[in-house]
Tab-separated table of C-alpha atoms in Angstrom:
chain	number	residue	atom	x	y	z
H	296	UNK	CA	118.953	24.898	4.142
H	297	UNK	CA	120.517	21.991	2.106
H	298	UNK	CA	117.592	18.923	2.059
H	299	UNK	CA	120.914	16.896	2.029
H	300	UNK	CA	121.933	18.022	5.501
H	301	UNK	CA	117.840	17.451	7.082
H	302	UNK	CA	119.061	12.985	6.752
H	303	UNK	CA	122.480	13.774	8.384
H	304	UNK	CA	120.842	15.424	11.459
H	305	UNK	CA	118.483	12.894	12.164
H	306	UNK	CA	121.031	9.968	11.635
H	307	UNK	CA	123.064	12.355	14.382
H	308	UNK	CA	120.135	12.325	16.498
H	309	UNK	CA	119.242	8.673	16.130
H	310	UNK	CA	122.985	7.348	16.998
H	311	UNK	CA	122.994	9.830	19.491
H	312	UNK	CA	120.013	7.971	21.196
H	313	UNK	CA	121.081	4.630	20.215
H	314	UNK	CA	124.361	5.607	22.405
H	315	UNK	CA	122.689	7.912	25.133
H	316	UNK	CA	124.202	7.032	28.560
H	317	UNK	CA	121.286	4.964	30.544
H	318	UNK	CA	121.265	6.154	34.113
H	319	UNK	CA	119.866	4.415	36.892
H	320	UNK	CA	117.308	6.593	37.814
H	321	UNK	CA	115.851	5.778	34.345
H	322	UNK	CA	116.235	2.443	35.055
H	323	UNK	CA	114.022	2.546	37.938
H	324	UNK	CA	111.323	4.222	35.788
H	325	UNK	CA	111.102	1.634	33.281
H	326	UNK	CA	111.602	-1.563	35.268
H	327	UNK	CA	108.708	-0.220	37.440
H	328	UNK	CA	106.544	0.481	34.385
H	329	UNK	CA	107.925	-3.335	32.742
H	330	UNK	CA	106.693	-5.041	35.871
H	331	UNK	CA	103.498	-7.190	35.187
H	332	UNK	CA	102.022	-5.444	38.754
H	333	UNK	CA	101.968	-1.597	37.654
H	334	UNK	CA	98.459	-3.040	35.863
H	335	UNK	CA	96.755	-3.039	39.188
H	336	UNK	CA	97.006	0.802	39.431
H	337	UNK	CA	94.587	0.961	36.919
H	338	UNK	CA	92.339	-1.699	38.356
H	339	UNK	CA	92.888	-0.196	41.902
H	340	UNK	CA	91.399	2.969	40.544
H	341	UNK	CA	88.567	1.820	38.206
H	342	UNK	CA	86.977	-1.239	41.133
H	343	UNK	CA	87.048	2.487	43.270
H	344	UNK	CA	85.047	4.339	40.785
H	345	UNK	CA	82.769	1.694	40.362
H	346	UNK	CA	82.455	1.386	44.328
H	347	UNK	CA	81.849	5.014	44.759
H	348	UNK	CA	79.558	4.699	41.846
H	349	UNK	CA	77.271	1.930	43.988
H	350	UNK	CA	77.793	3.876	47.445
H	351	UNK	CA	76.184	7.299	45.091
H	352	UNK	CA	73.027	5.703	43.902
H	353	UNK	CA	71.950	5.345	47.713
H	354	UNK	CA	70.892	8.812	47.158
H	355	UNK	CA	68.374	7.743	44.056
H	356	UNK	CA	65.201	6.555	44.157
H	357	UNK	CA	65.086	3.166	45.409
H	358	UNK	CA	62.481	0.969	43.535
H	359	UNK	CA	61.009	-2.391	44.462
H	360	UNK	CA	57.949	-4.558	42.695
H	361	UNK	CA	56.313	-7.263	43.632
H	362	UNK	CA	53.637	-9.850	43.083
H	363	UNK	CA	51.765	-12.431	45.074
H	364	UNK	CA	49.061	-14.960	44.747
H	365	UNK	CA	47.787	-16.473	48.045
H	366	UNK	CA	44.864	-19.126	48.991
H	367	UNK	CA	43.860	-19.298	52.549
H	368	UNK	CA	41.438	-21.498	54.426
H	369	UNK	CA	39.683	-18.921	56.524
H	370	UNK	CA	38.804	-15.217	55.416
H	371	UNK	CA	37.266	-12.563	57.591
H	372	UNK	CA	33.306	-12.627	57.934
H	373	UNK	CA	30.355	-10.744	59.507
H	374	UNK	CA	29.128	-11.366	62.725
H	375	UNK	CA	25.800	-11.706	61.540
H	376	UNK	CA	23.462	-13.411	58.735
H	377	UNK	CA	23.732	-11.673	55.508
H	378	UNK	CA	20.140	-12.270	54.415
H	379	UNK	CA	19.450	-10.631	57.799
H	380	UNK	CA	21.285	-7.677	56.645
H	381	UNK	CA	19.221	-7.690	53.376
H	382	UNK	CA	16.227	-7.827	55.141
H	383	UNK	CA	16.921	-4.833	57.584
H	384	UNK	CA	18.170	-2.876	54.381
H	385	UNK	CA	17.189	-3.759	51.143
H	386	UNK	CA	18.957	-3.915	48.101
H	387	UNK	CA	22.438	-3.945	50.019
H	388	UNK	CA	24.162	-6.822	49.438
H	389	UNK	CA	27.528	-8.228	51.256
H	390	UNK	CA	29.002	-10.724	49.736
H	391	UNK	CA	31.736	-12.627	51.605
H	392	UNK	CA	35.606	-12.124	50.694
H	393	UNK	CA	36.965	-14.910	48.100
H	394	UNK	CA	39.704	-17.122	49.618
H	395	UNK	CA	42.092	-16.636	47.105
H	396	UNK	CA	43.387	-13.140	46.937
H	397	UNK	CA	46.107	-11.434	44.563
H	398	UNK	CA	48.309	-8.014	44.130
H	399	UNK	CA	50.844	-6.483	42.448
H	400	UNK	CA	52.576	-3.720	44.107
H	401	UNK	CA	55.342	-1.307	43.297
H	402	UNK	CA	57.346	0.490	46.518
H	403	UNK	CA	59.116	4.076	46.055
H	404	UNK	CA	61.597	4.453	48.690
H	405	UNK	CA	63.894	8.200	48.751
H	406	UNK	CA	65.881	8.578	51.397
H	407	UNK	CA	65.831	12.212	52.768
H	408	UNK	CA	69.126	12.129	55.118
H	409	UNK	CA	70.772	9.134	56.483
H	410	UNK	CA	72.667	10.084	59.256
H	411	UNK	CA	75.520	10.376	56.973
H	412	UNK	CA	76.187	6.734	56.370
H	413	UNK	CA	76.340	6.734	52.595
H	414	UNK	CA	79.292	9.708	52.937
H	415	UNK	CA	81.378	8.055	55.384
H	416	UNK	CA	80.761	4.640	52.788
H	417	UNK	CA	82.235	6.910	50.264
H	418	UNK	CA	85.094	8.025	52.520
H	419	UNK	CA	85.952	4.614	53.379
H	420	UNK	CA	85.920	3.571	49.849
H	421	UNK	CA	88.384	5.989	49.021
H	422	UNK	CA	90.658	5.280	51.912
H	423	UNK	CA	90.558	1.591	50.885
H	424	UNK	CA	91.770	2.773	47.374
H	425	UNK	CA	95.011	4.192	48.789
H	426	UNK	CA	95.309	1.773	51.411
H	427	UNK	CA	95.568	-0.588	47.754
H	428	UNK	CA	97.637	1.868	46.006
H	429	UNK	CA	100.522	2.430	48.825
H	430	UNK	CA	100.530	-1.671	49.188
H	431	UNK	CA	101.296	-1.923	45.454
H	432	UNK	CA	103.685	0.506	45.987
H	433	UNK	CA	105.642	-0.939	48.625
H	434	UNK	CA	105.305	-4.392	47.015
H	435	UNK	CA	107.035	-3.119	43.600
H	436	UNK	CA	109.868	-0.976	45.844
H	437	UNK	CA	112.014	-4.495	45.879
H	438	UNK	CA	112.454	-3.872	42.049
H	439	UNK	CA	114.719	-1.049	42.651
H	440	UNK	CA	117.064	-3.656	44.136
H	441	UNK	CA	117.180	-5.837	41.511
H	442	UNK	CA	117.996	-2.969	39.386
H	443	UNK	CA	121.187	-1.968	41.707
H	444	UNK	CA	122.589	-5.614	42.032
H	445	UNK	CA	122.266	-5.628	37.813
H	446	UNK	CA	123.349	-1.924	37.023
H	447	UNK	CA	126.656	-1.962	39.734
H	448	UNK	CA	127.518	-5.206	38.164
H	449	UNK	CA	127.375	-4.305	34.655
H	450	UNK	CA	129.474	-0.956	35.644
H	451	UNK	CA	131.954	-2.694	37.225
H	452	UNK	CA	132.540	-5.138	34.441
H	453	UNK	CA	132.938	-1.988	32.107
H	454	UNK	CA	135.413	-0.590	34.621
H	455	UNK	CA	137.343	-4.175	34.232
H	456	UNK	CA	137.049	-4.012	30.173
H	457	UNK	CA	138.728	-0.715	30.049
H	458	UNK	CA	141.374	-1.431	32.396
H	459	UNK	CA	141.691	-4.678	30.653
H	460	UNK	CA	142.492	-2.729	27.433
H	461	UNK	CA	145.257	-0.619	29.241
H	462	UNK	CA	146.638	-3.894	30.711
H	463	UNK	CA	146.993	-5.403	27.524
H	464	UNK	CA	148.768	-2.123	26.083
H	465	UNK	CA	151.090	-2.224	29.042
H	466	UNK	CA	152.036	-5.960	28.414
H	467	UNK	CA	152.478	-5.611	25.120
H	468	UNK	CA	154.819	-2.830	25.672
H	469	UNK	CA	156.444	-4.970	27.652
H	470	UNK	CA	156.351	-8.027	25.162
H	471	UNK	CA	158.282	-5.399	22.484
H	472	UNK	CA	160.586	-4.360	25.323
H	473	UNK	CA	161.597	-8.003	26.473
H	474	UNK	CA	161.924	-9.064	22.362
H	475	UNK	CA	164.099	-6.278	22.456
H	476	UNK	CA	166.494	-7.605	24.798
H	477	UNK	CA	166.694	-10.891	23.130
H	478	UNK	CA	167.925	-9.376	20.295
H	479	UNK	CA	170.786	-7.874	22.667
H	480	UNK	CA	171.047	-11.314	24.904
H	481	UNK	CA	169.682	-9.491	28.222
H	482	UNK	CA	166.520	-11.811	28.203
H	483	UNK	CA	165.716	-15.450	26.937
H	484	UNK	CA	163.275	-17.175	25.198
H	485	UNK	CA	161.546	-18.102	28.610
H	486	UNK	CA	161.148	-14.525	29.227
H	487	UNK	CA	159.200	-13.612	26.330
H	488	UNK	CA	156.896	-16.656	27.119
H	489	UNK	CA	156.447	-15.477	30.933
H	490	UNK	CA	155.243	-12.532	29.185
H	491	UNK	CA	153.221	-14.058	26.926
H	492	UNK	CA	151.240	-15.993	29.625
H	493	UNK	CA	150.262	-12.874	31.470
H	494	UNK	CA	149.091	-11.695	27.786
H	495	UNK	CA	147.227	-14.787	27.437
H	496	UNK	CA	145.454	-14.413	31.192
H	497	UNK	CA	145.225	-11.522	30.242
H	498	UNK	CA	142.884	-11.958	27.293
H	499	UNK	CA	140.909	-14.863	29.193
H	500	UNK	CA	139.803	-12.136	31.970
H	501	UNK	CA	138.923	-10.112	29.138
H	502	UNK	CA	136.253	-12.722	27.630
H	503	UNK	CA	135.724	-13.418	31.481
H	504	UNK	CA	134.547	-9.813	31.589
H	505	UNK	CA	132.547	-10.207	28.197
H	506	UNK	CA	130.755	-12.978	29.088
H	507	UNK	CA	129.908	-11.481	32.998
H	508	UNK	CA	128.536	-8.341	31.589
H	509	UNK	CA	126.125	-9.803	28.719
H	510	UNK	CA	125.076	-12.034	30.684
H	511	UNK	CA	123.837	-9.215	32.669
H	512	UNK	CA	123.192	-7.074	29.892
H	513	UNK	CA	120.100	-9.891	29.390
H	514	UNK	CA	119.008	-9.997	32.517
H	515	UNK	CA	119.055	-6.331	32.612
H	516	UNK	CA	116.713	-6.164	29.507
H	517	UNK	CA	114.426	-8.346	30.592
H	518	UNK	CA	114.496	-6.171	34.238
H	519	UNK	CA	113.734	-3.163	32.348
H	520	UNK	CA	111.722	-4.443	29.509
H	521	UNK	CA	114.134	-2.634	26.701
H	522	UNK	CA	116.912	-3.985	24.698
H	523	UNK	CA	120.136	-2.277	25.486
H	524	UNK	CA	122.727	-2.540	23.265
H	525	UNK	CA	125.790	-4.018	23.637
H	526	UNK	CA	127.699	-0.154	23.201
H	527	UNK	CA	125.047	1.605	25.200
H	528	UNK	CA	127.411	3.056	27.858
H	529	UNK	CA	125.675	2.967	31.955
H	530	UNK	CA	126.235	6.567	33.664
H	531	UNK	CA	128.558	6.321	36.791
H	532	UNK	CA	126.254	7.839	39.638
H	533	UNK	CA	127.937	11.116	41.100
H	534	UNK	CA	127.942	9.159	45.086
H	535	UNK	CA	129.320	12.482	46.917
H	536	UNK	CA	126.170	14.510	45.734
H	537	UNK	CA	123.573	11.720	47.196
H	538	UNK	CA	123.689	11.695	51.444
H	539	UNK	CA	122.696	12.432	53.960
H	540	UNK	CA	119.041	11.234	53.463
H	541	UNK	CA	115.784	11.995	54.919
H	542	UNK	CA	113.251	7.938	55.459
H	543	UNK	CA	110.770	8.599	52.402
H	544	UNK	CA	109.662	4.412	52.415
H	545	UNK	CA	106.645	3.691	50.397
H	546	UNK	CA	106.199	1.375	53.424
H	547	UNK	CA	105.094	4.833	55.767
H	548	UNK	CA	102.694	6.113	53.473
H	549	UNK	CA	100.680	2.712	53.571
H	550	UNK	CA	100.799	2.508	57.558
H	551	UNK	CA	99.657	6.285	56.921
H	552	UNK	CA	97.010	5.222	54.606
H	553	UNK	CA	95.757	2.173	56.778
H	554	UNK	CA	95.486	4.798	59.678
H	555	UNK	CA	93.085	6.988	57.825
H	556	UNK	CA	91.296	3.910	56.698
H	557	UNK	CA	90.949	3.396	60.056
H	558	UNK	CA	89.037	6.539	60.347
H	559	UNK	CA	87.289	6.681	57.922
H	560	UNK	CA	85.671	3.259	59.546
H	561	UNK	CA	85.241	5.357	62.887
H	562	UNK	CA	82.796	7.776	60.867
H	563	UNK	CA	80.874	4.601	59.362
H	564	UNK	CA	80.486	3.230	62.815
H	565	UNK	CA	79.217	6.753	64.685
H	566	UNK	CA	77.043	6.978	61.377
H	567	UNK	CA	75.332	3.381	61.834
H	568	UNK	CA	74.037	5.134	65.047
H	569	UNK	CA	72.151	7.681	63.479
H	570	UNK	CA	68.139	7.564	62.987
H	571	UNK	CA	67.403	7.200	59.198
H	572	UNK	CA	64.015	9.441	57.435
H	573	UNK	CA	63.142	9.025	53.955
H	574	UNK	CA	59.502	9.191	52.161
H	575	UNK	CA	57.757	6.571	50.203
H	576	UNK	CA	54.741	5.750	47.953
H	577	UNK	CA	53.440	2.118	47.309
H	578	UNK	CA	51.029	1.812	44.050
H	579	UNK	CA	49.269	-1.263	44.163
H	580	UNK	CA	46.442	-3.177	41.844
H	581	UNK	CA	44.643	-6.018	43.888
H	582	UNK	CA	42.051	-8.388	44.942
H	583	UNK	CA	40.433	-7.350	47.076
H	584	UNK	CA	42.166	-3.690	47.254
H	585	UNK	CA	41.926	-1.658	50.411
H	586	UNK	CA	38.192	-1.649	50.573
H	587	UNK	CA	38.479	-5.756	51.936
H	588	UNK	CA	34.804	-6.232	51.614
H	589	UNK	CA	34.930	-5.188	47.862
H	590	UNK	CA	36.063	-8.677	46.200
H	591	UNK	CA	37.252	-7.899	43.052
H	592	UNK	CA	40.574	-6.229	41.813
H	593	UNK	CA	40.898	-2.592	42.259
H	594	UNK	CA	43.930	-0.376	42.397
H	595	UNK	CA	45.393	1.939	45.523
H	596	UNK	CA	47.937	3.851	46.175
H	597	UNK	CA	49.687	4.781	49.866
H	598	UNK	CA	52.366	7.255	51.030
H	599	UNK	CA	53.700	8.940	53.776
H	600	UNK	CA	57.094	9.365	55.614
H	601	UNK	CA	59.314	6.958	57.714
H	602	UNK	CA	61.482	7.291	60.442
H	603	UNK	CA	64.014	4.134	61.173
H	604	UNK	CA	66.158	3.901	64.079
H	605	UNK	CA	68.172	1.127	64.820
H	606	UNK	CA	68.960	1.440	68.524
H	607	UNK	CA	70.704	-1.871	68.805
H	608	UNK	CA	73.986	-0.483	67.189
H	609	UNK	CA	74.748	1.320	70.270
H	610	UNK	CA	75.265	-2.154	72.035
H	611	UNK	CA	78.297	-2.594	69.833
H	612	UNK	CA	79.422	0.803	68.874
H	613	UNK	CA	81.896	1.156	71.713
H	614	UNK	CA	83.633	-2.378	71.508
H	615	UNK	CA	83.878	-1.395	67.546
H	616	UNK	CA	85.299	1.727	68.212
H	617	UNK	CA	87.732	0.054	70.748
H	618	UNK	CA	88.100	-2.022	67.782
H	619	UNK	CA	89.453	0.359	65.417
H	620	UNK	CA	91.195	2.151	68.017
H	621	UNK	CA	93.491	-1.089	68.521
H	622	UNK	CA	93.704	-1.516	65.062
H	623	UNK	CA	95.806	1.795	64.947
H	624	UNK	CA	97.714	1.137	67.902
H	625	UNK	CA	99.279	-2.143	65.651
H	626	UNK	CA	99.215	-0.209	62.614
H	627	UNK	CA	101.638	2.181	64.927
H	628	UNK	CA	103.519	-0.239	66.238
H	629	UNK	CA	104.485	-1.714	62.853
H	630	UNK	CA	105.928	1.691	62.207
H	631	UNK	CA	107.740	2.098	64.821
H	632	UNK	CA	109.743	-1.054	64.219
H	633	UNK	CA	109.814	-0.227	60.795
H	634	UNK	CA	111.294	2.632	60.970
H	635	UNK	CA	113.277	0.876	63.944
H	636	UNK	CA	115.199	-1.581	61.667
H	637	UNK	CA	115.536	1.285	58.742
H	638	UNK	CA	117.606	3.306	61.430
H	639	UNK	CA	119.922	0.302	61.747
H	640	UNK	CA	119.894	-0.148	58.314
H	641	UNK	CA	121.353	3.264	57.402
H	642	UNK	CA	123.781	3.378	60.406
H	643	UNK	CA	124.675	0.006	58.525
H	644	UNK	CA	125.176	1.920	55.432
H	645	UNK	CA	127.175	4.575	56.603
H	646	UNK	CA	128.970	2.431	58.144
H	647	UNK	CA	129.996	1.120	54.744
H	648	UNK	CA	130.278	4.104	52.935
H	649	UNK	CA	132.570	5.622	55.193
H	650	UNK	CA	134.873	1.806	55.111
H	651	UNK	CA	134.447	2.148	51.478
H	652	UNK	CA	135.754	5.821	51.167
H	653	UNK	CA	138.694	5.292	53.651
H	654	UNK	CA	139.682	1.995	51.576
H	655	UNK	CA	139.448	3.821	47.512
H	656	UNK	CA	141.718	6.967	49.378
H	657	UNK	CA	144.485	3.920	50.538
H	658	UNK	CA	144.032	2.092	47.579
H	659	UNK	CA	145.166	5.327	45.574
H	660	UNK	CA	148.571	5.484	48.177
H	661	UNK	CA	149.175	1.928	47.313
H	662	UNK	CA	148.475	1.829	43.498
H	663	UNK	CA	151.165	5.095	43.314
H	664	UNK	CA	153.494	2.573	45.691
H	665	UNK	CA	153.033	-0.422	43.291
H	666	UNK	CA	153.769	1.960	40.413
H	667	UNK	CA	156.950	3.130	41.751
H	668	UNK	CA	158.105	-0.234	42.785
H	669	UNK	CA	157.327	-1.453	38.967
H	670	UNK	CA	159.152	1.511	37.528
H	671	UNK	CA	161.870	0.477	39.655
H	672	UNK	CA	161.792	-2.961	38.447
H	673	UNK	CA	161.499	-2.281	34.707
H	674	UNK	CA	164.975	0.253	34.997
H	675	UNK	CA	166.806	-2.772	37.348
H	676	UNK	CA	165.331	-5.288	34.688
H	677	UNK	CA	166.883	-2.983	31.622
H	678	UNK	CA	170.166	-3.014	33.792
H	679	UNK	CA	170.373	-6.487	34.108
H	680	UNK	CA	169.845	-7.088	37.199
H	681	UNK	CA	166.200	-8.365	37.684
H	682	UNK	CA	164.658	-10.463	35.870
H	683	UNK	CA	161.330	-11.110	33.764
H	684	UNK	CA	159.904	-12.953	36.137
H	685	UNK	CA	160.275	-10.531	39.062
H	686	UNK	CA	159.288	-7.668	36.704
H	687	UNK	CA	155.935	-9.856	36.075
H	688	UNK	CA	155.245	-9.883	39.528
H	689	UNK	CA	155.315	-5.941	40.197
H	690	UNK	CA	153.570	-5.269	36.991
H	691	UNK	CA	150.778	-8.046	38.637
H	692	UNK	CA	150.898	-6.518	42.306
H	693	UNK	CA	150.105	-3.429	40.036
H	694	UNK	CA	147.441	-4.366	38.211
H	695	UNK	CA	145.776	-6.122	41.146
H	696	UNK	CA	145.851	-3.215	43.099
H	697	UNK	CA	144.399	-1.114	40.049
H	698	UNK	CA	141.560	-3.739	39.905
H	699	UNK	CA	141.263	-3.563	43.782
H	700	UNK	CA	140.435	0.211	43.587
H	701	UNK	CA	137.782	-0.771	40.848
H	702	UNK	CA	135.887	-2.797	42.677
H	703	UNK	CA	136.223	-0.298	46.018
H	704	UNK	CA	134.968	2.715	43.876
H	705	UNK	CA	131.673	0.565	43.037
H	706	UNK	CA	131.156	-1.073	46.439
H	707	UNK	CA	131.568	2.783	47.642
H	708	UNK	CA	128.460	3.951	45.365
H	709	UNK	CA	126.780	0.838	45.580
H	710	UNK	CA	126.679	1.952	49.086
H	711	UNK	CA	125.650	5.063	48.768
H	712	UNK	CA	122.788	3.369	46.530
H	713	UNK	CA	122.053	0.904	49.398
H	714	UNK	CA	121.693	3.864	51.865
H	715	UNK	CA	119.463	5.980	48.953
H	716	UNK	CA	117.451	2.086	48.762
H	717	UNK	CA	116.918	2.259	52.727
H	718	UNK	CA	115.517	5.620	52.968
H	719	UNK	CA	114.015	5.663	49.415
H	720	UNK	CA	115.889	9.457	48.227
């Protein structure tokens, strides 16, 4: 291979990007990803690690040290005379305890099983997470309209360029045509201007157009977080291949997600219920240790098992379940209308895409009718006996009714794009 022809394919392939049609699906994509929100995915996802993390250690070891110094004004004493004592036994001695006493002591706590409140913590935790995720979701959905109302509007303004550029063709055919019969005294000077004007309008709904569509061009960028270029060409959605549509709304899966959070909750509450065992040791260095009558410091250790039961969360564990229980039945409810005003948002939509359809098929009828009606004019205007003016008009009623189907053919997918917004397909 030629190393002259490797620097002509990739110029190909970079002005073949540079000029790539942009569809709106694409646009979607990035916009979402250019939003300032997406970053709480990632902070959705690492606060749940770190929770899950905390809820896991409830299973290790649980440590505890402590320290005290204490002076009190009575200790406990004999009920007899100490030098009694002596006498009775000698050389046993019992001294008194000192009223100032002091320890250190460090606890080992493992729990053994908890009724399973650390796994339904963990559940919850989890269910919280999505509960999160689907709200983030449903918050950046709106962004999808922004990105219709800027893509349809840019498309139609390239659909008004390019019939701009026939327009102007056609009037300048018609400029030649009308010089033309100057030359052979069937027009006047004031025809050739009437033509002129419409050249002139022309040209100012051309920058009109211009104008319109950079300005949206920028708005678009920003939208998307991308520069487009001025030549990148939008791809025209194919409408007929997009309904009928099934209701896919980021806004279900979050009522879907608060339900299981809901739950999850259920299995904290029954949990909370449950007795708790676990073992423990205490090592301790004091004065005076366990022996009380030995004043001076000595260490100790103690351990054994433990069995906690709180029996006062059954007071509550109904009206919290009850609790929960209503919480779903809102949670429901909020679907149900929901999906309620989504139903009469898509018979809305059809509604439109089926006016829409009807009009662009009667808006093809009349542009062939204004067609005729112009040819007619142009061969009555070359006889003689019509003149510029009326000839203007038809070629007008014409064009209007070209620009009339424009705008019809992107109303028509931007309704199809409304219904696909609705039901999120």
């Amino acid at each position: 291979m030629s190393y002259r022809f490797i620097p002509a394919v990739l110029l190909f392939f970079v002005v073949h990007t540079l000029h790539a049609q942009l569809s709106i699906e694409e646009c979607y994509v990035k916009a979402e990803a250019n939003y300032p929100l997406i970053r709480q995915y990632d902070l959705i996802e690492r606060t749940r690690d770190y929770n899950l993390s905390n809820a896991f250690k409830g299973y290790l070891p649980q440590f505890q040290l402590s320290a005290k110094a204490t002076y009190q004004s009575e200790v406990t004493q004999l009920p007899f005379d100490s030098e009694e004592f002596s006498t009775l036994m000698p050389g046993v001695t019992i001294s008194n305890m000192s009223k100032d006493q002091y320890s250190a002591t460090l606890d080992l706590n493992q729990n053994i099983w908890d009724g399973g409140t650390i796994k339904a913590q963990q559940e919850n935790i989890r269910r919280q997470a999505e509960v999160d995720k689907n709200n983030l979701e449903v918050t950046l959905y709106p962004i999808r309209s922004r990105v219709n109302q800027l893509f349809f509007g840019i498309l139609l303004q390239d659909e008004m360029l390019n019939q701009n550029t026939l327009y102007q063709e056609e009037l300048q055919r018609n400029y030649t045509q009308v010089s033309a019969y100057m030359e052979n005294g069937l027009a006047n000077k004031a025809d050739l201007d009437a033509v002129k004007v419409e050249q002139l309008q022309a040209v100012q709904s051309r920058i009109n157009y211009i104008y319109t569509r950079k300005a949206y061009l920028e708005m678009f960028s920003a939208l998307i977080g991308e520069k487009i270029d001025q030549d990148t060409p939008l791809l025209k959605p194919d409408a007929d291949q997009l309904y009928p549509f099934m209701i896919r709304r980021p806004e279900l899966s979050l009522y879907q997600a608060q339900i299981n959070q809901a739950e999850a909750s259920k299995k904290e509450i029954n949990a909370g219920i449950m007795p708790k065992i676990g073992v423990f040791v205490t090592g301790g260095y004091s004065k005076p240790g366990l022996d009380m009558f030995k004043d001076k410091f000595s260490a100790y250790y103690i351990a054994g098992a433990s069995l906690s039961w709180n029996i006062s969360n059954f007071y509550t564990r109904k009206n919290n379940l009850r609790t929960v229980e209503l919480n779903k039945a809102m949670i429901q409810t909020q679907m149900d209308t929901f999906l309620f005003n989504t139903n009469l948002d898509i018979t809305q939509n059809n509604s439109e895409i089926q006016k829409y359809r009807e009009i662009v098929e009667s808006d093809t009828e009349i542009i062939r009718l204004r067609n005729s009606v112009k040819r007619s004019a142009e061969a009555k205007l070359a006889n003689g006996t019509l003149s510029v003016l009326d000839l203007m008009k038809e070629v007008n009623a014409e064009q209007t009714a070209i620009q009339d189907k424009i705008l019809h053919e992107i109303e028509f997918i931007q309704a199809v794009y409304n219904l696909k917004y609705s039901t999120n397909n």
